[in-house]
Amino acid sequence: MNKKNIAIIFLGDFFFDARCINMARSLLLENYLVTIICTYKNIINYKEFKNIRFHNISLHKKGVFRYVEFHNQVVHFLKNKVFDTIIAGDLYSLSSACSYKYKNINIIYDCREIYTELAVHYNKSLYKQFLYRYEKFFLKYVNIILTTAETDEKLLKQKYAMFKHLIWRRIYNYPINYSEDKKIDLKKKLNIPTNHTTIIYQGVIQKNRGIGQLIKLIARSGDVTSIIVGDGEDKEYYI
């Protein structure tokens, strides 16, 4: 039986993206042939990924031209290649993934974010509208959408209710080797009262991501503790 051949396209460095790494590991465990098309700088821990074929996209342009350059290079690479499934690892890879127009090909879109609502686009209404139209246009070519949470999936289903053909699947951002034995008692470690409800924020520390509201709510509560895990440009501001 022939192994299924899968390509993951990602505008970013595969070796620093936990979601792409976990996806590739899972596919390797299921004995798929995996090709990664991304913009990495160096191959890290190559022994673990020795059975993966890597294709590096080297970008030289900036701004919107960077996305066009990425699209064109990926389309050129995919030409005359044979894959059973193409996975767009993010919104910015969606157009190039959908350019692969072979019969019976599966196009999977890993919608890991609500891209139109990212903090970086908070005051960019025209840009948000463009992203919405771009995403909507290419969804007609997609077979399966992957989401990271029930709330995201619900919102996206409402947003794109016109696409009845889409199959929705959820892949949480859990480590692939998660084990109950590795659990940490954060309350004990951080001296948090045992009767407190604990809210954990894990992610990039930027404005317009709800961190400010979380801090204000915690300050008004007597039995709730919040733990903020991450780094980012506004870390010092919130400290």
C-alpha positions as semicolon CSV with decimal commas, in nm:
position;residue;x (nm);y (nm);z (nm)
1;M;0,000;0,000;0,000
2;N;0,138;0,340;-0,106
3;K;0,204;0,593;0,165
4;K;-0,007;0,908;0,153
5;N;0,197;1,213;0,056
6;I;0,118;1,529;0,253
7;A;0,256;1,883;0,226
8;I;0,230;2,146;0,499
9;I;0,270;2,507;0,383
10;F;0,350;2,764;0,652
11;L;0,460;3,127;0,623
12;G;0,699;3,110;0,916
13;D;0,975;2,901;1,067
14;F;0,856;2,542;1,116
15;F;1,122;2,478;1,381
16;F;0,980;2,749;1,609
17;D;0,612;2,667;1,562
18;A;0,479;2,408;1,807
19;R;0,154;2,348;1,615
20;C;0,332;2,265;1,288
21;I;0,583;2,046;1,472
22;N;0,309;1,850;1,653
23;M;0,118;1,805;1,329
24;A;0,426;1,675;1,147
25;R;0,510;1,439;1,432
26;S;0,156;1,301;1,431
27;L;0,168;1,241;1,056
28;L;0,504;1,065;1,083
29;L;0,366;0,836;1,353
30;E;0,087;0,739;1,111
31;N;0,350;0,661;0,846
32;Y;0,269;0,944;0,605
33;L;0,523;1,102;0,373
34;V;0,560;1,463;0,490
35;T;0,693;1,768;0,307
36;I;0,729;2,102;0,487
37;I;0,727;2,421;0,279
38;C;0,815;2,719;0,499
39;T;1,059;3,003;0,565
40;Y;1,304;2,847;0,810
41;K;1,654;2,980;0,882
42;N;1,825;2,661;0,996
43;I;1,723;2,297;1,026
44;I;1,714;2,220;1,399
45;N;1,717;1,874;1,555
46;Y;1,731;1,720;1,210
47;K;1,761;1,365;1,348
48;E;1,403;1,380;1,477
49;F;1,277;1,503;1,141
50;K;1,509;1,301;0,917
51;N;1,214;1,150;0,728
52;I;1,064;1,491;0,648
53;R;1,143;1,663;0,323
54;F;1,200;2,037;0,373
55;H;1,174;2,310;0,114
56;N;1,283;2,655;0,225
57;I;1,118;2,966;0,080
58;S;1,365;3,254;0,092
59;L;1,190;3,592;0,103
60;H;1,349;3,925;0,012
61;K;1,055;4,162;-0,020
62;K;0,871;4,346;0,259
63;G;0,514;4,445;0,334
64;V;0,236;4,306;0,118
65;F;0,492;4,212;-0,150
66;R;0,633;3,956;0,092
67;Y;0,306;3,761;0,083
68;V;0,294;3,777;-0,297
69;E;0,654;3,655;-0,318
70;F;0,575;3,366;-0,083
71;H;0,266;3,270;-0,285
72;N;0,453;3,274;-0,616
73;Q;0,746;3,068;-0,489
74;V;0,520;2,805;-0,331
75;V;0,307;2,777;-0,646
76;H;0,624;2,730;-0,851
77;F;0,748;2,457;-0,615
78;L;0,416;2,271;-0,615
79;K;0,406;2,264;-0,994
80;N;0,457;1,906;-1,118
81;K;0,468;1,771;-0,759
82;V;0,219;1,502;-0,656
83;F;0,049;1,520;-0,315
84;D;-0,262;1,355;-0,173
85;T;-0,325;1,635;0,076
86;I;-0,212;1,996;0,107
87;I;-0,237;2,164;0,448
88;A;-0,238;2,544;0,465
89;G;-0,072;2,595;0,803
90;D;-0,205;2,951;0,836
91;L;-0,414;3,210;0,656
92;Y;-0,116;3,340;0,460
93;S;-0,057;2,997;0,303
94;L;-0,418;2,950;0,196
95;S;-0,390;3,098;-0,154
96;S;-0,086;2,890;-0,250
97;A;-0,242;2,572;-0,106
98;C;-0,560;2,632;-0,306
99;S;-0,356;2,681;-0,625
100;Y;-0,286;2,304;-0,625
101;K;-0,573;2,194;-0,848
102;Y;-0,530;1,821;-0,897
103;K;-0,835;1,593;-0,890
104;N;-0,926;1,423;-0,562
105;I;-0,681;1,638;-0,368
106;N;-0,768;1,728;-0,009
107;I;-0,711;2,091;0,087
108;I;-0,701;2,138;0,464
109;Y;-0,698;2,485;0,620
110;D;-0,553;2,505;0,970
111;C;-0,740;2,813;1,092
112;R;-0,540;2,850;1,410
113;E;-0,657;3,208;1,472
114;I;-0,952;3,435;1,412
115;Y;-0,724;3,630;1,181
116;T;-0,949;3,932;1,130
117;E;-0,955;3,990;1,506
118;L;-0,582;3,969;1,583
119;A;-0,453;4,245;1,811
120;V;-0,213;4,367;1,543
121;H;-0,514;4,452;1,322
122;Y;-0,717;4,623;1,596
123;N;-0,730;4,968;1,432
124;K;-0,703;4,853;1,069
125;S;-1,062;4,818;0,950
126;L;-0,972;4,810;0,577
127;Y;-0,706;4,546;0,634
128;K;-0,949;4,336;0,839
129;Q;-1,206;4,360;0,560
130;F;-0,943;4,251;0,307
131;L;-0,847;3,949;0,519
132;Y;-1,213;3,850;0,553
133;R;-1,269;3,866;0,177
134;Y;-0,943;3,681;0,107
135;E;-1,030;3,401;0,351
136;K;-1,388;3,379;0,223
137;F;-1,277;3,362;-0,141
138;F;-1,046;3,063;-0,094
139;L;-1,274;2,865;0,138
140;K;-1,465;2,743;-0,167
141;Y;-1,159;2,531;-0,254
142;V;-1,108;2,394;0,098
143;N;-1,236;2,051;0,209
144;I;-1,158;2,056;0,580
145;I;-1,108;2,335;0,835
146;L;-0,910;2,272;1,152
147;T;-0,972;2,491;1,457
148;T;-0,810;2,508;1,800
149;A;-1,114;2,565;2,022
150;E;-1,489;2,517;2,036
151;T;-1,552;2,893;2,061
152;D;-1,342;2,967;1,751
153;E;-1,518;2,695;1,555
154;K;-1,861;2,827;1,653
155;L;-1,773;3,182;1,548
156;L;-1,623;3,072;1,215
157;K;-1,923;2,850;1,136
158;Q;-2,149;3,153;1,179
159;K;-1,917;3,374;0,979
160;Y;-1,891;3,133;0,686
161;A;-2,230;2,962;0,708
162;M;-2,266;2,989;0,329
163;F;-2,008;2,711;0,278
164;K;-2,207;2,394;0,338
165;H;-1,939;2,165;0,195
166;L;-1,684;2,232;0,470
167;I;-1,592;1,958;0,717
168;W;-1,496;2,095;1,058
169;R;-1,238;1,930;1,283
170;R;-1,081;2,047;1,608
171;I;-0,717;1,996;1,706
172;Y;-0,626;2,144;2,043
173;N;-0,280;2,286;2,107
174;Y;-0,186;2,014;2,355
175;P;0,168;1,872;2,356
176;I;0,181;1,544;2,166
177;N;0,330;1,364;2,465
178;Y;0,096;1,507;2,730
179;S;0,089;1,294;3,043
180;E;-0,095;1,318;3,374
181;D;0,238;1,233;3,542
182;K;0,383;1,566;3,425
183;K;0,117;1,784;3,586
184;I;0,239;2,073;3,802
185;D;0,050;2,196;4,107
186;L;0,061;2,569;4,028
187;K;-0,126;2,667;4,342
188;K;0,136;2,498;4,557
189;K;0,427;2,625;4,349
190;L;0,305;2,989;4,347
191;N;0,150;2,991;4,698
192;I;-0,203;3,049;4,568
193;P;-0,479;2,983;4,823
194;T;-0,641;2,644;4,759
195;N;-0,993;2,793;4,756
196;H;-0,910;3,033;4,470
197;T;-1,034;2,985;4,116
198;T;-0,733;3,007;3,883
199;I;-0,746;3,167;3,538
200;I;-0,444;3,109;3,315
201;Y;-0,357;3,327;3,015
202;Q;-0,093;3,171;2,792
203;G;0,021;3,348;2,477
204;V;0,169;3,665;2,336
205;I;0,157;3,963;2,573
206;Q;0,012;4,244;2,362
207;K;-0,253;4,509;2,405
208;N;-0,606;4,438;2,279
209;R;-0,586;4,069;2,372
210;G;-0,799;4,099;2,687
211;I;-0,507;4,103;2,933
212;G;-0,595;4,450;3,065
213;Q;-0,957;4,348;3,126
214;L;-0,838;4,030;3,299
215;I;-0,612;4,225;3,536
216;K;-0,893;4,469;3,624
217;L;-1,138;4,187;3,694
218;I;-0,887;4,002;3,914
219;A;-0,819;4,320;4,111
220;R;-1,191;4,339;4,201
221;S;-1,217;3,976;4,306
222;G;-1,123;3,830;4,642
223;D;-1,106;3,462;4,549
224;V;-0,973;3,449;4,192
225;T;-0,606;3,440;4,089
226;S;-0,474;3,483;3,738
227;I;-0,146;3,353;3,600
228;I;-0,007;3,514;3,286
229;V;0,241;3,300;3,093
230;G;0,425;3,436;2,791
231;D;0,624;3,724;2,651
232;G;0,569;4,009;2,412
233;E;0,613;4,373;2,328
234;D;0,377;4,498;2,603
235;K;0,503;4,281;2,890
236;E;0,666;4,574;3,072
237;Y;0,354;4,784;3,024
238;Y;0,137;4,528;3,206
239;I;0,396;4,467;3,478
